[in-house]
């Protein structure tokens, strides 16, 4: 028979003072641990928030710096771009030919197994020479006429000439020379001529008849290996073309004829290209280039101002010119200063918003 149990039937053990102290100590320890964990979690969240704010600030600062760089580049770019793309000494066609000559040399060495080097030792050296000189003459037009006559007598020709920056291209076939400009004589000019290689030194020495020679320079480049390689390639292709032509005559089927004709067309195109390169290289070896820069002597200057009154006048003119320059500079900078001010205002506003969000997150 079951017995019903109630609160009166339950008897709890009596708590001693030691047991009570132990329970209180355990409870307080757990409370302390929970508080410490909460403090650590809050510190970690605050550190993450600060890291995010720092990253955002760096991004905005980088954007502002990039905008400033773009603005500065827009100011200085026009001055850096003046005169770009001038002064090329070799035409695109010549550069292509030289590049093709270098590639041909490499292929010939690989195919012939060094036979080109052996042939070089038994031939005379082929050198491309180019020179430049500077002279001072009282009359640039007369100096150009003197150089032209000297070059023509040596068997060369005038390639181009410039008086005061207006180039005049001469007829290289020996025709009538063009009429030079009739403007006042400029203070400087230049002329480029082609002379036989063996007459280059004498032509440079003859520049003394046109004026006072102030500087000369001669550059020589040995192209013997390139020339030998090109000739070997041309000879090999000529033999190949001859063999293919013979095979075309012996073809017994349409397929063989088409294959031989295709190969022959390819060989003939390559042969013509190599012949043109060799012709250009031979012309560079045979005729040297000489560029002469002609300048007129600088006239002597007298002291100015000569007295106290002239000094005061010159000082006043300098002051007015300086003020005008400052006004122009301020007018030029005003638009850019406005743009920079707007950028600075944007950066300041963004930083203010970021700082306010950081303060809100910390609270």
CSV table of C-alpha atoms in Angstrom, one decimal:
chain,number,residue,atom,x,y,z
A,1,UNK,CA,0.0,0.0,0.0
A,2,UNK,CA,1.4,3.3,-1.1
A,3,UNK,CA,1.8,6.0,1.3
A,4,UNK,CA,1.0,9.6,0.2
A,5,UNK,CA,4.0,11.9,0.8
A,6,UNK,CA,3.6,15.6,1.6
A,7,UNK,CA,5.7,18.5,2.7
A,8,UNK,CA,5.4,17.4,6.3
A,9,UNK,CA,7.1,14.0,5.5
A,10,UNK,CA,10.2,15.7,3.8
A,11,UNK,CA,13.0,16.4,6.2
A,12,UNK,CA,15.9,18.6,5.0
A,13,UNK,CA,19.3,18.4,6.5
A,14,UNK,CA,20.3,21.4,8.6
A,15,UNK,CA,22.8,23.8,7.0
A,16,UNK,CA,25.8,24.5,9.0
A,17,UNK,CA,27.7,27.8,9.0
A,18,UNK,CA,30.6,26.3,7.1
A,19,UNK,CA,28.3,24.9,4.4
A,20,UNK,CA,26.6,28.3,4.1
A,21,UNK,CA,29.9,30.1,3.7
A,22,UNK,CA,31.0,27.6,1.1
A,23,UNK,CA,27.8,28.2,-1.0
A,24,UNK,CA,28.2,31.9,-0.8
A,25,UNK,CA,31.8,31.8,-1.8
A,26,UNK,CA,31.0,29.6,-4.8
A,27,UNK,CA,28.1,32.0,-5.9
A,28,UNK,CA,30.3,35.1,-5.6
A,29,UNK,CA,33.1,33.4,-7.6
A,30,UNK,CA,30.7,32.6,-10.5
A,31,UNK,CA,29.3,36.2,-10.4
A,32,UNK,CA,32.9,37.6,-10.6
A,33,UNK,CA,33.7,35.2,-13.5
A,34,UNK,CA,30.6,36.3,-15.4
A,35,UNK,CA,31.5,40.0,-14.9
A,36,UNK,CA,35.1,39.5,-16.1
A,37,UNK,CA,33.9,37.6,-19.2
A,38,UNK,CA,31.4,40.4,-20.0
A,39,UNK,CA,34.2,43.1,-19.6
A,40,UNK,CA,36.5,41.1,-21.9
A,41,UNK,CA,33.8,40.8,-24.5
A,42,UNK,CA,33.0,44.5,-24.4
A,43,UNK,CA,36.7,45.4,-24.8
A,44,UNK,CA,37.0,43.1,-27.8
A,45,UNK,CA,33.9,44.7,-29.4
A,46,UNK,CA,35.3,48.2,-28.8
A,47,UNK,CA,38.7,47.2,-30.3
A,48,UNK,CA,36.9,45.8,-33.4
A,49,UNK,CA,34.9,49.0,-33.7
A,50,UNK,CA,38.1,51.1,-33.5
A,51,UNK,CA,39.8,49.0,-36.1
A,52,UNK,CA,36.9,49.4,-38.5
A,53,UNK,CA,36.9,53.1,-38.0
A,54,UNK,CA,40.7,53.3,-38.6
A,55,UNK,CA,40.3,51.4,-41.8
A,56,UNK,CA,37.5,53.6,-43.0
A,57,UNK,CA,39.6,56.7,-42.2
A,58,UNK,CA,42.6,55.3,-44.1
A,59,UNK,CA,40.4,54.6,-47.2
A,60,UNK,CA,39.0,58.2,-47.2
A,61,UNK,CA,42.4,59.7,-46.7
A,62,UNK,CA,43.7,57.5,-49.6
A,63,UNK,CA,40.9,58.7,-51.8
A,64,UNK,CA,41.6,62.4,-50.9
A,65,UNK,CA,45.3,61.9,-51.7
A,66,UNK,CA,44.5,60.3,-55.1
A,67,UNK,CA,42.2,63.2,-55.9
A,68,UNK,CA,45.0,65.7,-55.0
A,69,UNK,CA,47.5,63.8,-57.2
A,70,UNK,CA,45.0,63.9,-60.1
A,71,UNK,CA,44.6,67.6,-59.7
A,72,UNK,CA,48.4,68.2,-59.6
A,73,UNK,CA,48.9,66.0,-62.6
A,74,UNK,CA,46.3,67.9,-64.6
A,75,UNK,CA,48.2,71.1,-63.9
A,76,UNK,CA,51.7,69.9,-64.8
A,77,UNK,CA,50.8,67.4,-67.7
A,78,UNK,CA,50.5,70.1,-70.4
A,79,UNK,CA,54.0,71.4,-69.7
A,80,UNK,CA,55.4,67.9,-69.7
A,81,UNK,CA,53.8,67.0,-73.0
A,82,UNK,CA,55.3,69.9,-75.1
A,83,UNK,CA,57.5,68.7,-77.8
A,84,UNK,CA,56.8,65.0,-77.3
A,85,UNK,CA,57.4,62.6,-80.2
A,86,UNK,CA,60.1,64.6,-82.0
A,87,UNK,CA,63.7,64.0,-82.7
A,88,UNK,CA,63.5,60.4,-84.1
A,89,UNK,CA,66.8,59.6,-86.0
A,90,UNK,CA,65.7,56.4,-87.6
A,91,UNK,CA,62.5,55.9,-89.7
A,92,UNK,CA,60.0,53.1,-89.0
A,93,UNK,CA,61.0,51.4,-92.3
A,94,UNK,CA,64.7,51.5,-91.3
A,95,UNK,CA,64.0,50.2,-87.8
A,96,UNK,CA,61.9,47.3,-89.3
A,97,UNK,CA,64.7,46.5,-91.7
A,98,UNK,CA,67.3,46.5,-88.9
A,99,UNK,CA,65.1,44.3,-86.7
A,100,UNK,CA,64.7,41.9,-89.6
A,101,UNK,CA,68.5,41.9,-90.2
A,102,UNK,CA,69.1,40.9,-86.5
A,103,UNK,CA,66.5,38.1,-86.7
A,104,UNK,CA,68.1,36.9,-90.0
A,105,UNK,CA,71.5,36.9,-88.4
A,106,UNK,CA,70.3,34.7,-85.6
A,107,UNK,CA,68.6,32.2,-87.9
A,108,UNK,CA,71.6,32.0,-90.2
A,109,UNK,CA,73.9,31.2,-87.3
A,110,UNK,CA,71.5,28.5,-86.1
A,111,UNK,CA,71.2,26.9,-89.6
A,112,UNK,CA,74.8,27.1,-90.8
A,113,UNK,CA,76.4,26.0,-87.5
A,114,UNK,CA,78.8,28.9,-87.3
A,115,UNK,CA,79.8,29.0,-90.9
A,116,UNK,CA,79.0,32.8,-91.0
A,117,UNK,CA,81.6,33.5,-88.3
A,118,UNK,CA,84.2,31.6,-90.3
A,119,UNK,CA,83.4,33.5,-93.5
A,120,UNK,CA,83.7,36.8,-91.6
A,121,UNK,CA,87.3,36.3,-90.9
A,122,UNK,CA,88.1,36.1,-94.6
A,123,UNK,CA,86.2,39.2,-95.6
A,124,UNK,CA,86.8,42.9,-95.0
A,125,UNK,CA,85.0,44.6,-92.2
A,126,UNK,CA,81.7,46.4,-93.1
A,127,UNK,CA,81.1,49.4,-90.9
A,128,UNK,CA,78.2,51.8,-90.8
A,129,UNK,CA,79.5,55.3,-89.8
A,130,UNK,CA,77.5,58.3,-88.7
A,131,UNK,CA,78.9,61.6,-87.5
A,132,UNK,CA,77.7,64.9,-86.1
A,133,UNK,CA,79.4,68.3,-85.8
A,134,UNK,CA,78.7,71.8,-84.5
A,135,UNK,CA,80.0,75.0,-86.1
A,136,UNK,CA,79.7,78.7,-85.5
A,137,UNK,CA,79.3,80.9,-88.5
A,138,UNK,CA,78.4,84.6,-89.0
A,139,UNK,CA,76.0,83.7,-91.8
A,140,UNK,CA,74.1,80.4,-91.6
A,141,UNK,CA,72.8,80.5,-95.2
A,142,UNK,CA,76.4,81.0,-96.5
A,143,UNK,CA,77.6,78.1,-94.3
A,144,UNK,CA,74.9,75.8,-95.6
A,145,UNK,CA,75.8,76.7,-99.2
A,146,UNK,CA,79.5,76.0,-98.5
A,147,UNK,CA,78.7,72.6,-96.9
A,148,UNK,CA,76.4,71.7,-99.8
A,149,UNK,CA,79.1,72.5,-102.3
A,150,UNK,CA,81.7,70.5,-100.4
A,151,UNK,CA,79.5,67.4,-100.1
A,152,UNK,CA,78.5,67.5,-103.7
A,153,UNK,CA,82.1,67.7,-104.8
A,154,UNK,CA,82.8,64.6,-102.6
A,155,UNK,CA,80.1,62.6,-104.4
A,156,UNK,CA,77.4,62.9,-101.7
A,157,UNK,CA,74.1,64.7,-101.4
A,158,UNK,CA,72.1,66.8,-99.0
A,159,UNK,CA,69.4,64.8,-97.3
A,160,UNK,CA,67.6,67.5,-95.4
A,161,UNK,CA,68.2,71.0,-94.1
A,162,UNK,CA,66.4,73.4,-91.7
A,163,UNK,CA,66.6,77.1,-91.4
A,164,UNK,CA,64.9,78.5,-88.4
A,165,UNK,CA,63.0,75.3,-87.8
A,166,UNK,CA,61.5,75.0,-91.3
A,167,UNK,CA,62.9,71.8,-92.8
A,168,UNK,CA,63.7,71.7,-96.6
A,169,UNK,CA,64.1,68.2,-98.1
A,170,UNK,CA,66.5,68.1,-101.0
A,171,UNK,CA,66.2,66.0,-104.2
A,172,UNK,CA,68.5,63.0,-103.6
A,173,UNK,CA,68.5,62.0,-107.3
A,174,UNK,CA,70.8,64.9,-108.3
A,175,UNK,CA,68.1,67.2,-109.6
A,176,UNK,CA,67.8,71.0,-109.1
A,177,UNK,CA,68.0,72.0,-105.5
A,178,UNK,CA,65.0,73.7,-104.0
A,179,UNK,CA,64.9,77.5,-103.3
A,180,UNK,CA,65.7,78.3,-99.7
A,181,UNK,CA,63.3,80.5,-97.7
A,182,UNK,CA,63.7,84.2,-98.2
A,183,UNK,CA,63.0,85.1,-94.6
A,184,UNK,CA,65.6,87.0,-92.5
A,185,UNK,CA,68.6,84.8,-91.7
A,186,UNK,CA,67.9,82.8,-88.5
A,187,UNK,CA,70.3,82.4,-85.6
A,188,UNK,CA,70.6,78.6,-86.0
A,189,UNK,CA,70.2,75.9,-88.6
A,190,UNK,CA,71.1,72.3,-89.2
A,191,UNK,CA,71.8,70.2,-92.3
A,192,UNK,CA,72.0,66.4,-92.8
A,193,UNK,CA,74.2,65.1,-95.6
A,194,UNK,CA,75.2,61.7,-97.0
A,195,UNK,CA,78.8,61.2,-98.2
A,196,UNK,CA,80.8,58.2,-99.3
A,197,UNK,CA,82.2,56.4,-96.3
A,198,UNK,CA,85.8,56.9,-97.3
A,199,UNK,CA,85.2,60.7,-97.7
A,200,UNK,CA,83.6,61.2,-94.3
A,201,UNK,CA,86.8,62.3,-92.5
A,202,UNK,CA,87.8,64.7,-95.2
A,203,UNK,CA,84.3,66.2,-95.2
A,204,UNK,CA,84.4,66.8,-91.5
A,205,UNK,CA,87.8,68.4,-91.8
A,206,UNK,CA,86.4,70.7,-94.6
A,207,UNK,CA,83.7,72.1,-92.3
A,208,UNK,CA,86.3,74.6,-91.2
A,209,UNK,CA,85.7,76.5,-94.4
A,210,UNK,CA,82.1,77.1,-93.4
A,211,UNK,CA,82.8,78.3,-89.9
A,212,UNK,CA,84.5,77.6,-86.6
A,213,UNK,CA,84.1,73.9,-85.6
A,214,UNK,CA,83.2,73.6,-82.0
A,215,UNK,CA,82.5,69.9,-81.6
A,216,UNK,CA,82.6,66.7,-83.7
A,217,UNK,CA,81.6,63.1,-83.0
A,218,UNK,CA,81.9,59.9,-85.1
A,219,UNK,CA,80.0,56.7,-84.3
A,220,UNK,CA,80.9,53.5,-86.1
A,221,UNK,CA,78.9,50.2,-85.9
A,222,UNK,CA,80.4,46.9,-87.3
A,223,UNK,CA,77.7,45.1,-89.4
A,224,UNK,CA,80.0,42.5,-91.0
A,225,UNK,CA,78.2,39.6,-89.3
A,226,UNK,CA,74.8,40.9,-90.3
A,227,UNK,CA,75.9,41.4,-93.9
A,228,UNK,CA,77.5,37.9,-94.1
A,229,UNK,CA,74.3,36.3,-92.6
A,230,UNK,CA,72.1,38.1,-95.1
A,231,UNK,CA,74.2,37.1,-98.0
A,232,UNK,CA,74.2,33.5,-96.8
A,233,UNK,CA,70.4,33.5,-96.5
A,234,UNK,CA,70.0,35.1,-99.9
A,235,UNK,CA,72.3,32.5,-101.5
A,236,UNK,CA,70.4,29.7,-99.8
A,237,UNK,CA,67.0,30.9,-100.8
A,238,UNK,CA,68.1,31.5,-104.4
A,239,UNK,CA,69.2,27.8,-104.5
A,240,UNK,CA,65.9,26.8,-103.0
A,241,UNK,CA,63.9,28.8,-105.5
A,242,UNK,CA,65.9,27.2,-108.3
A,243,UNK,CA,65.2,23.7,-107.0
A,244,UNK,CA,61.5,24.4,-106.6
A,245,UNK,CA,61.3,25.9,-110.1
A,246,UNK,CA,62.9,22.6,-111.4
A,247,UNK,CA,60.5,20.5,-109.4
A,248,UNK,CA,57.5,22.4,-110.8
A,249,UNK,CA,58.7,21.5,-114.3
A,250,UNK,CA,58.9,17.8,-113.2
A,251,UNK,CA,55.6,17.7,-111.4
A,252,UNK,CA,53.4,14.8,-112.6
A,253,UNK,CA,50.2,15.6,-110.8
A,254,UNK,CA,48.1,18.6,-110.0
A,255,UNK,CA,48.6,18.2,-106.2
A,256,UNK,CA,52.4,18.2,-106.6
A,257,UNK,CA,52.3,21.2,-108.9
A,258,UNK,CA,50.2,23.2,-106.3
A,259,UNK,CA,52.4,22.2,-103.4
A,260,UNK,CA,55.6,23.2,-105.3
A,261,UNK,CA,54.0,26.5,-106.4
A,262,UNK,CA,52.9,27.4,-102.9
A,263,UNK,CA,56.4,26.6,-101.5
A,264,UNK,CA,58.0,28.6,-104.4
A,265,UNK,CA,55.8,31.7,-103.7
A,266,UNK,CA,56.8,31.6,-100.0
A,267,UNK,CA,60.5,31.3,-100.8
A,268,UNK,CA,60.4,34.1,-103.4
A,269,UNK,CA,58.6,36.5,-100.9
A,270,UNK,CA,61.3,35.8,-98.2
A,271,UNK,CA,64.1,36.1,-100.8
A,272,UNK,CA,62.8,39.6,-101.9
A,273,UNK,CA,62.6,40.8,-98.3
A,274,UNK,CA,66.1,39.7,-97.5
A,275,UNK,CA,67.4,41.3,-100.7
A,276,UNK,CA,65.8,44.6,-99.7
A,277,UNK,CA,67.4,44.4,-96.3
A,278,UNK,CA,70.8,43.6,-97.8
A,279,UNK,CA,70.5,46.5,-100.2
A,280,UNK,CA,69.6,48.9,-97.4
A,281,UNK,CA,72.5,47.7,-95.3
A,282,UNK,CA,74.9,48.1,-98.2
A,283,UNK,CA,73.7,51.6,-98.8
A,284,UNK,CA,74.3,52.4,-95.1
A,285,UNK,CA,77.9,51.0,-95.3
A,286,UNK,CA,78.6,52.8,-98.6
A,287,UNK,CA,77.2,56.3,-97.6
A,288,UNK,CA,77.8,57.7,-94.2
A,289,UNK,CA,75.5,60.2,-92.5
A,290,UNK,CA,76.7,63.6,-91.2
A,291,UNK,CA,74.5,66.1,-89.3
A,292,UNK,CA,75.9,69.6,-88.9
A,293,UNK,CA,74.4,72.1,-86.5
A,294,UNK,CA,75.1,75.8,-87.3
A,295,UNK,CA,74.8,78.6,-84.9
A,296,UNK,CA,75.5,82.3,-85.2
A,297,UNK,CA,77.8,83.9,-82.6
A,298,UNK,CA,75.9,85.7,-79.7
A,299,UNK,CA,76.2,89.4,-80.1
A,300,UNK,CA,77.9,91.4,-77.4
A,301,UNK,CA,75.6,93.0,-74.9
A,302,UNK,CA,76.1,96.4,-73.3
A,303,UNK,CA,75.3,97.2,-69.7
A,304,UNK,CA,71.7,98.2,-69.2
A,305,UNK,CA,70.7,100.2,-67.2
A,306,UNK,CA,73.5,102.6,-67.6
A,307,UNK,CA,72.7,105.1,-64.8
A,308,UNK,CA,70.6,105.8,-61.7
A,309,UNK,CA,67.5,106.9,-63.6
A,310,UNK,CA,67.6,103.9,-65.8
A,311,UNK,CA,68.0,101.7,-62.8
A,312,UNK,CA,64.9,103.2,-61.2
A,313,UNK,CA,63.0,102.8,-64.4
A,314,UNK,CA,64.1,99.2,-64.8
A,315,UNK,CA,63.2,98.4,-61.1
A,316,UNK,CA,59.7,99.9,-61.6
A,317,UNK,CA,59.2,97.9,-64.7
A,318,UNK,CA,60.4,94.8,-62.9
A,319,UNK,CA,58.0,95.5,-60.0
A,320,UNK,CA,55.0,95.9,-62.4
A,321,UNK,CA,55.9,92.8,-64.3
A,322,UNK,CA,56.2,90.8,-61.0
A,323,UNK,CA,52.8,92.1,-59.8
A,324,UNK,CA,51.2,91.2,-63.2
A,325,UNK,CA,52.7,87.7,-62.8
A,326,UNK,CA,51.4,87.3,-59.3
A,327,UNK,CA,47.9,88.4,-60.5
A,328,UNK,CA,48.0,85.9,-63.3
A,329,UNK,CA,49.2,83.1,-60.9
A,330,UNK,CA,46.4,83.8,-58.4
A,331,UNK,CA,43.8,83.8,-61.2
A,332,UNK,CA,45.2,80.5,-62.5
A,333,UNK,CA,45.2,78.9,-59.0
A,334,UNK,CA,41.8,80.0,-57.9
A,335,UNK,CA,39.8,77.2,-59.7
A,336,UNK,CA,42.1,74.6,-58.3
A,337,UNK,CA,42.0,76.0,-54.8
A,338,UNK,CA,38.2,75.8,-55.1
A,339,UNK,CA,38.3,72.2,-56.1
A,340,UNK,CA,40.8,71.4,-53.2
A,341,UNK,CA,38.5,73.2,-50.8
A,342,UNK,CA,35.5,71.1,-51.8
A,343,UNK,CA,37.6,67.9,-51.5
A,344,UNK,CA,38.8,69.0,-48.1
A,345,UNK,CA,35.2,69.8,-47.0
A,346,UNK,CA,34.1,66.3,-48.1
A,347,UNK,CA,36.9,64.6,-46.2
A,348,UNK,CA,36.1,66.7,-43.1
A,349,UNK,CA,32.4,65.8,-43.3
A,350,UNK,CA,33.1,62.1,-43.7
A,351,UNK,CA,35.6,62.1,-40.8
A,352,UNK,CA,33.0,63.9,-38.7
A,353,UNK,CA,30.3,61.3,-39.5
A,354,UNK,CA,32.8,58.4,-38.8
A,355,UNK,CA,33.8,60.0,-35.5
A,356,UNK,CA,30.2,60.4,-34.5
A,357,UNK,CA,29.4,56.8,-35.3
A,358,UNK,CA,32.4,55.7,-33.3
A,359,UNK,CA,31.3,57.7,-30.3
A,360,UNK,CA,27.8,56.2,-30.6
A,361,UNK,CA,29.1,52.6,-30.8
A,362,UNK,CA,31.4,53.2,-27.8
A,363,UNK,CA,28.4,54.4,-25.7
